[in-house]
mmCIF file of C-alpha atoms and ligand atoms in Angstrom:
data_model
loop_
_atom_site.group_PDB
_atom_site.id
_atom_site.type_symbol
_atom_site.label_atom_id
_atom_site.label_comp_id
_atom_site.label_asym_id
_atom_site.label_seq_id
_atom_site.Cartn_x
_atom_site.Cartn_y
_atom_site.Cartn_z
ATOM 1 C CA UNK A 1 5.338 -14.297 -29.767
ATOM 2 C CA UNK A 2 5.305 -10.797 -28.678
ATOM 3 C CA UNK A 3 1.722 -10.388 -28.373
ATOM 4 C CA UNK A 4 1.287 -14.033 -26.689
ATOM 5 C CA UNK A 5 3.815 -13.088 -24.295
ATOM 6 C CA UNK A 6 1.899 -9.566 -23.142
ATOM 7 C CA UNK A 7 -1.956 -11.714 -23.398
ATOM 8 C CA UNK A 8 0.353 -14.642 -20.769
ATOM 9 C CA UNK A 9 1.582 -11.013 -18.211
ATOM 10 C CA UNK A 10 -2.700 -10.003 -18.803
ATOM 11 C CA UNK A 11 -4.776 -12.877 -17.877
ATOM 12 C CA UNK A 12 -2.439 -15.423 -15.853
ATOM 13 C CA UNK A 13 0.346 -13.189 -13.955
ATOM 14 C CA UNK A 14 -1.533 -10.397 -13.576
ATOM 15 C CA UNK A 15 -5.034 -12.093 -11.280
ATOM 16 C CA UNK A 16 -1.748 -14.212 -10.184
ATOM 17 C CA UNK A 17 -0.163 -12.015 -8.767
ATOM 18 C CA UNK A 18 -3.456 -9.690 -7.820
ATOM 19 C CA UNK A 19 -4.123 -13.117 -5.485
ATOM 20 C CA UNK A 20 -0.926 -12.726 -3.702
ATOM 21 C CA UNK A 21 -1.162 -9.417 -2.869
ATOM 22 C CA UNK A 22 -4.181 -9.999 -1.483
ATOM 23 C CA UNK A 23 -2.708 -12.581 1.080
ATOM 24 C CA UNK A 24 -1.701 -10.297 4.187
ATOM 25 C CA UNK A 25 -5.506 -9.038 4.208
ATOM 26 C CA UNK A 26 -6.205 -12.558 4.372
ATOM 27 C CA UNK A 27 -4.264 -13.340 6.512
ATOM 28 C CA UNK A 28 -5.071 -10.369 9.105
ATOM 29 C CA UNK A 29 -9.454 -11.158 8.858
ATOM 30 C CA UNK A 30 -8.497 -14.219 9.212
ATOM 31 C CA UNK A 31 -7.210 -13.983 12.484
ATOM 32 C CA UNK A 32 -9.145 -11.534 13.572
ATOM 33 C CA UNK A 33 -12.320 -13.637 12.560
ATOM 34 C CA UNK A 34 -10.662 -16.544 14.307
ATOM 35 C CA UNK A 35 -8.901 -14.628 17.785
ATOM 36 C CA UNK A 36 -5.537 -15.342 17.143
ATOM 37 C CA UNK A 37 -3.288 -12.515 16.102
ATOM 38 C CA UNK A 38 -2.517 -11.830 19.184
ATOM 39 C CA UNK A 39 -3.090 -10.512 22.683
ATOM 40 C CA UNK A 40 -3.270 -7.016 21.054
ATOM 41 C CA UNK A 41 -4.572 -7.627 17.871
ATOM 42 C CA UNK A 42 -4.672 -3.998 17.212
ATOM 43 C CA UNK A 43 -0.914 -3.463 17.663
ATOM 44 C CA UNK A 44 -0.531 -6.991 15.144
ATOM 45 C CA UNK A 45 -2.980 -4.975 12.243
ATOM 46 C CA UNK A 46 -0.686 -1.647 12.692
ATOM 47 C CA UNK A 47 2.903 -4.207 13.275
ATOM 48 C CA UNK A 48 2.039 -6.071 9.729
ATOM 49 C CA UNK A 49 0.146 -3.451 7.842
ATOM 50 C CA UNK A 50 3.323 -1.337 8.541
ATOM 51 C CA UNK A 51 5.656 -4.024 6.848
ATOM 52 C CA UNK A 52 3.664 -4.711 3.883
ATOM 53 C CA UNK A 53 3.795 -1.520 3.326
ATOM 54 C CA UNK A 54 7.166 -0.947 3.427
ATOM 55 C CA UNK A 55 7.453 -4.289 1.556
ATOM 56 C CA UNK A 56 5.425 -2.822 -0.905
ATOM 57 C CA UNK A 57 7.122 -0.023 -1.574
ATOM 58 C CA UNK A 58 10.588 -2.487 -2.085
ATOM 59 C CA UNK A 59 8.903 -4.533 -4.600
ATOM 60 C CA UNK A 60 7.829 -1.660 -6.791
ATOM 61 C CA UNK A 61 11.199 -0.350 -7.156
ATOM 62 C CA UNK A 62 12.584 -4.022 -7.459
ATOM 63 C CA UNK A 63 10.290 -3.621 -10.913
ATOM 64 C CA UNK A 64 12.835 -1.330 -13.296
ATOM 65 C CA UNK A 65 15.823 -2.971 -12.252
ATOM 66 C CA UNK A 66 14.321 -6.846 -12.421
ATOM 67 C CA UNK A 67 12.700 -5.202 -16.244
ATOM 68 C CA UNK A 68 16.469 -4.645 -17.236
ATOM 69 C CA UNK A 69 18.606 -6.919 -15.846
ATOM 70 C CA UNK A 70 15.891 -10.008 -16.721
ATOM 71 C CA UNK A 71 15.414 -8.335 -19.651
ATOM 72 C CA UNK A 72 12.284 -8.617 -19.203
ATOM 73 C CA UNK A 73 10.300 -5.441 -20.533
ATOM 74 C CA UNK A 74 6.983 -7.448 -19.329
ATOM 75 C CA UNK A 75 6.918 -6.880 -15.784
ATOM 76 C CA UNK A 76 6.977 -2.807 -16.200
ATOM 77 C CA UNK A 77 2.737 -4.296 -16.400
ATOM 78 C CA UNK A 78 2.656 -5.337 -12.976
ATOM 79 C CA UNK A 79 4.233 -2.646 -11.743
ATOM 80 C CA UNK A 80 1.493 -0.282 -10.870
ATOM 81 C CA UNK A 81 -0.828 -2.987 -9.466
ATOM 82 C CA UNK A 82 2.408 -3.041 -7.279
ATOM 83 C CA UNK A 83 2.253 0.302 -5.923
ATOM 84 C CA UNK A 84 -0.993 0.588 -5.729
ATOM 85 C CA UNK A 85 -1.022 -1.937 -3.472
ATOM 86 C CA UNK A 86 1.320 -0.523 -1.662
ATOM 87 C CA UNK A 87 -0.558 2.794 -0.807
ATOM 88 C CA UNK A 88 -3.957 0.245 0.243
ATOM 89 C CA UNK A 89 -1.693 -1.668 3.549
ATOM 90 C CA UNK A 90 -0.508 1.665 3.685
ATOM 91 C CA UNK A 91 -3.434 3.454 3.844
ATOM 92 C CA UNK A 92 -5.358 0.689 5.877
ATOM 93 C CA UNK A 93 -2.502 0.940 8.855
ATOM 94 C CA UNK A 94 -3.013 4.746 8.557
ATOM 95 C CA UNK A 95 -6.676 4.002 8.766
ATOM 96 C CA UNK A 96 -5.594 1.765 11.683
ATOM 97 C CA UNK A 97 -4.018 4.470 13.684
ATOM 98 C CA UNK A 98 -6.877 7.230 13.104
ATOM 99 C CA UNK A 99 -9.211 4.540 14.217
ATOM 100 C CA UNK A 100 -8.374 2.304 16.305
ATOM 101 C CA UNK A 101 -5.541 3.395 18.538
ATOM 102 C CA UNK A 102 -6.455 6.955 18.408
ATOM 103 C CA UNK A 103 -10.655 7.181 17.400
ATOM 104 C CA UNK A 104 -10.967 9.819 15.213
ATOM 105 C CA UNK A 105 -9.018 11.961 18.201
ATOM 106 C CA UNK A 106 -7.930 14.925 15.360
ATOM 107 C CA UNK A 107 -6.148 17.021 18.182
ATOM 108 C CA UNK A 108 -4.473 14.173 19.209
ATOM 109 C CA UNK A 109 -3.436 13.044 15.928
ATOM 110 C CA UNK A 110 -2.044 16.360 14.539
ATOM 111 C CA UNK A 111 0.126 16.229 18.021
ATOM 112 C CA UNK A 112 1.344 12.983 17.872
ATOM 113 C CA UNK A 113 2.661 14.270 14.373
ATOM 114 C CA UNK A 114 3.964 17.265 15.614
ATOM 115 C CA UNK A 115 5.116 15.560 18.795
ATOM 116 C CA UNK A 116 6.995 12.563 17.909
ATOM 117 C CA UNK A 117 9.253 11.739 15.155
ATOM 118 C CA UNK A 118 9.170 8.540 14.544
ATOM 119 C CA UNK A 119 5.122 9.689 13.693
ATOM 120 C CA UNK A 120 6.615 12.106 11.872
ATOM 121 C CA UNK A 121 7.994 11.143 9.150
ATOM 122 C CA UNK A 122 5.900 8.291 8.746
ATOM 123 C CA UNK A 123 2.883 10.921 7.930
ATOM 124 C CA UNK A 124 5.494 11.934 5.591
ATOM 125 C CA UNK A 125 5.907 9.010 3.510
ATOM 126 C CA UNK A 126 2.141 8.414 3.638
ATOM 127 C CA UNK A 127 2.046 11.981 2.103
ATOM 128 C CA UNK A 128 4.308 11.084 -0.378
ATOM 129 C CA UNK A 129 2.636 7.805 -1.887
ATOM 130 C CA UNK A 130 -0.942 9.693 -2.153
ATOM 131 C CA UNK A 131 -0.731 11.901 -5.153
ATOM 132 C CA UNK A 132 1.456 8.526 -7.060
ATOM 133 C CA UNK A 133 -1.498 7.232 -6.079
ATOM 134 C CA UNK A 134 -4.402 9.740 -6.838
ATOM 135 C CA UNK A 135 -2.122 9.877 -10.335
ATOM 136 C CA UNK A 136 -2.091 6.182 -11.589
ATOM 137 C CA UNK A 137 -4.137 6.509 -13.858
ATOM 138 C CA UNK A 138 -3.704 6.684 -17.846
ATOM 139 C CA UNK A 139 -5.482 9.966 -17.989
ATOM 140 C CA UNK A 140 -3.362 11.524 -15.219
ATOM 141 C CA UNK A 141 -0.011 10.179 -16.909
ATOM 142 C CA UNK A 142 -1.658 12.399 -20.139
ATOM 143 C CA UNK A 143 -2.660 15.650 -18.256
ATOM 144 C CA UNK A 144 1.092 16.343 -16.525
ATOM 145 C CA UNK A 145 3.221 14.946 -19.638
ATOM 146 C CA UNK A 146 5.079 11.429 -19.941
ATOM 147 C CA UNK A 147 7.974 13.652 -18.245
ATOM 148 C CA UNK A 148 6.341 15.533 -15.487
ATOM 149 C CA UNK A 149 4.526 12.918 -14.491
ATOM 150 C CA UNK A 150 8.214 10.476 -14.475
ATOM 151 C CA UNK A 151 9.533 12.664 -12.254
ATOM 152 C CA UNK A 152 6.234 12.583 -9.651
ATOM 153 C CA UNK A 153 6.943 9.420 -9.806
ATOM 154 C CA UNK A 154 10.471 9.609 -8.028
ATOM 155 C CA UNK A 155 8.430 10.644 -4.504
ATOM 156 C CA UNK A 156 7.976 7.218 -4.259
ATOM 157 C CA UNK A 157 11.932 6.817 -3.328
ATOM 158 C CA UNK A 158 11.374 9.667 -0.483
ATOM 159 C CA UNK A 159 8.174 7.474 0.500
ATOM 160 C CA UNK A 160 10.332 4.611 0.999
ATOM 161 C CA UNK A 161 13.278 6.436 2.950
ATOM 162 C CA UNK A 162 10.840 8.466 5.032
ATOM 163 C CA UNK A 163 9.301 4.837 5.720
ATOM 164 C CA UNK A 164 12.447 2.586 6.535
ATOM 165 C CA UNK A 165 13.546 5.626 9.100
ATOM 166 C CA UNK A 166 9.610 5.442 10.524
ATOM 167 C CA UNK A 167 10.827 1.967 11.433
ATOM 168 C CA UNK A 168 13.833 2.284 12.690
ATOM 169 C CA UNK A 169 12.977 4.761 14.682
ATOM 170 C CA UNK A 170 9.612 2.734 16.006
ATOM 171 C CA UNK A 171 11.938 -0.187 16.948
ATOM 172 C CA UNK A 172 13.139 -0.135 20.225
ATOM 173 C CA UNK A 173 16.547 -1.989 20.294
ATOM 174 C CA UNK A 174 16.354 -4.471 17.616
ATOM 175 C CA UNK A 175 17.573 -2.682 14.121
ATOM 176 C CA UNK A 176 18.404 -5.556 12.051
ATOM 177 C CA UNK A 177 14.994 -5.838 10.596
ATOM 178 C CA UNK A 178 14.856 -1.765 9.731
ATOM 179 C CA UNK A 179 18.761 -2.146 8.724
ATOM 180 C CA UNK A 180 17.552 -4.447 6.125
ATOM 181 C CA UNK A 181 14.852 -3.094 4.267
ATOM 182 C CA UNK A 182 17.506 0.568 4.255
ATOM 183 C CA UNK A 183 19.759 -1.843 2.257
ATOM 184 C CA UNK A 184 17.656 -3.120 -0.089
ATOM 185 C CA UNK A 185 16.031 0.681 -0.763
ATOM 186 C CA UNK A 186 20.019 1.963 -0.912
ATOM 187 C CA UNK A 187 20.756 -0.471 -2.974
ATOM 188 C CA UNK A 188 18.014 0.083 -5.576
ATOM 189 C CA UNK A 189 18.535 4.033 -4.583
ATOM 190 C CA UNK A 190 21.682 3.455 -5.976
ATOM 191 C CA UNK A 191 21.194 1.090 -9.539
ATOM 192 C CA UNK A 192 18.952 4.356 -10.121
ATOM 193 C CA UNK A 193 21.638 7.257 -9.702
ATOM 194 C CA UNK A 194 24.155 4.683 -12.120
ATOM 195 C CA UNK A 195 21.878 4.348 -14.511
ATOM 196 C CA UNK A 196 21.231 8.066 -14.862
ATOM 197 C CA UNK A 197 25.193 8.797 -14.434
ATOM 198 C CA UNK A 198 25.195 6.685 -17.409
ATOM 199 C CA UNK A 199 23.104 8.136 -19.504
ATOM 200 C CA UNK A 200 23.782 10.876 -19.060
ATOM 201 C CA UNK A 201 27.783 11.178 -19.295
ATOM 202 C CA UNK A 202 28.858 9.754 -23.048
ATOM 203 C CA UNK A 203 25.366 11.422 -24.212
ATOM 204 C CA UNK A 204 24.129 15.409 -23.911
ATOM 205 C CA UNK A 205 20.814 13.809 -25.135
ATOM 206 C CA UNK A 206 18.546 12.973 -22.389
ATOM 207 C CA UNK A 207 16.530 9.987 -22.945
ATOM 208 C CA UNK A 208 12.299 10.702 -22.514
ATOM 209 C CA UNK A 209 9.781 8.364 -21.925
ATOM 210 C CA UNK A 210 7.259 9.335 -24.385
ATOM 211 C CA UNK A 211 3.478 9.798 -23.088
ATOM 212 C CA UNK A 212 1.871 7.770 -25.246
ATOM 213 C CA UNK A 213 4.404 5.190 -24.003
ATOM 214 C CA UNK A 214 3.927 5.452 -20.490
ATOM 215 C CA UNK A 215 0.376 5.219 -21.406
ATOM 216 C CA UNK A 216 0.304 1.356 -22.806
ATOM 217 C CA UNK A 217 1.889 -0.154 -20.164
ATOM 218 C CA UNK A 218 -0.987 1.307 -17.651
ATOM 219 C CA UNK A 219 -3.546 -0.951 -18.488
HETATM 220 C C1 LIG B 301 3.815 4.654 3.909
HETATM 221 C C2 LIG B 301 3.697 4.949 4.988
HETATM 222 C C3 LIG B 301 3.857 3.958 5.918
HETATM 223 C C4 LIG B 301 5.243 3.034 6.321
HETATM 224 C C5 LIG B 301 5.814 2.200 4.618
HETATM 225 C C6 LIG B 301 4.993 2.572 7.597
HETATM 226 C C7 LIG B 301 5.598 1.091 8.458
HETATM 227 C C8 LIG B 301 5.837 0.751 9.216
HETATM 228 C C9 LIG B 301 6.572 -0.287 9.840
HETATM 229 C C10 LIG B 301 7.348 -1.061 8.733
HETATM 230 C C11 LIG B 301 6.197 -0.580 10.881
HETATM 231 C C12 LIG B 301 7.264 -1.594 12.382
HETATM 232 C C13 LIG B 301 6.552 -2.924 12.491
HETATM 233 C C14 LIG B 301 7.376 -3.055 12.932
HETATM 234 O O1 LIG B 301 7.764 -2.995 13.720
HETATM 235 O O2 LIG B 301 7.051 -5.042 12.982
HETATM 236 C C15 LIG B 301 5.016 0.573 11.024
HETATM 237 C C16 LIG B 301 4.636 0.801 13.082
HETATM 238 C C17 LIG B 301 3.592 1.894 12.972
HETATM 239 N N1 LIG B 301 3.789 3.129 12.433
HETATM 240 FE FE1 LIG B 301 3.830 2.892 10.239
HETATM 241 N N2 LIG B 301 4.179 3.519 8.331
HETATM 242 C C18 LIG B 301 3.778 4.200 7.426
HETATM 243 C C19 LIG B 301 3.261 4.899 7.838
HETATM 244 C C20 LIG B 301 2.344 5.364 9.004
HETATM 245 C C21 LIG B 301 1.697 6.856 9.989
HETATM 246 C C22 LIG B 301 0.890 7.585 8.733
HETATM 247 C C23 LIG B 301 1.459 6.181 11.385
HETATM 248 C C24 LIG B 301 1.074 6.990 11.891
HETATM 249 C C25 LIG B 301 0.183 9.072 11.697
HETATM 250 C C26 LIG B 301 1.836 5.006 11.619
HETATM 251 C C27 LIG B 301 2.155 5.119 12.855
HETATM 252 C C28 LIG B 301 2.567 3.730 12.881
HETATM 253 C C29 LIG B 301 2.364 3.519 14.569
HETATM 254 C C30 LIG B 301 2.017 3.829 15.574
HETATM 255 C C31 LIG B 301 3.416 1.974 14.323
HETATM 256 C C32 LIG B 301 3.619 1.260 15.831
HETATM 257 C C33 LIG B 301 4.652 1.207 16.381
HETATM 258 C C34 LIG B 301 4.937 -0.212 18.190
HETATM 259 O O3 LIG B 301 3.722 0.083 17.792
HETATM 260 O O4 LIG B 301 5.935 -0.310 17.594
HETATM 261 N N3 LIG B 301 2.527 4.696 10.126
HETATM 262 N N4 LIG B 301 5.081 1.348 10.410
#
């Protein structure tokens, strides 16, 4: 039974989720070719890729609670892919900025990162997910050890918080949408803190996930 469910996730659910995750990219490419991305297509691409980066960060963070609350342990098998999609859209977003917005003007970009707080936190958010993408392989879990790897991957919370601040500071007046993402991230963080507190409170023995178990989750 367990074997069958693992096969279903690997051969059916994962390819389906992967295809769905490419949706925003297809939408943007299609819009670009058809010329219907509005009066300022570069801005549309920047805003869409930025929003999708944040959405994927939130979806990735929601996997662990979903796994526990819905008792769906196989959900963990989607987490790495979803996190890599956050990085993928983040890279597209950043590339749009340095290429189509700043035309690779490195001194100008550095000045922008130093001077505009909303760009500074966006940059910090991107720097936060970079090591996570680079160390997402089974080889890196082995090299770092399960516990250190897990510690490093908590950086995703820093990225999500910086990402939402970046969003909040980028909008001029209506903060309703950044507020929505801030609430989601706050709830997800609160959930993790409660779980961590409960684990530690009654038993002094800490639970550790062995590296071998983490690697099993990485296909
Ligand atoms: C994890 C990293 C990042 C996330 C989650 C993120 C997210 C977002 C979001 C949600 C928006 C607003 C979308 C909207 O208003 O509908 C945005 C806008 C923007 N972001 Fe990012 N961003 C990230 C990194 C960066 C980086 C590294 C840069 C450049 C150094 C950057 C530059 C911009 C710019 C220029 C805008 C457009 C602002 C405007 O024209 O109103 N972002 N980003």
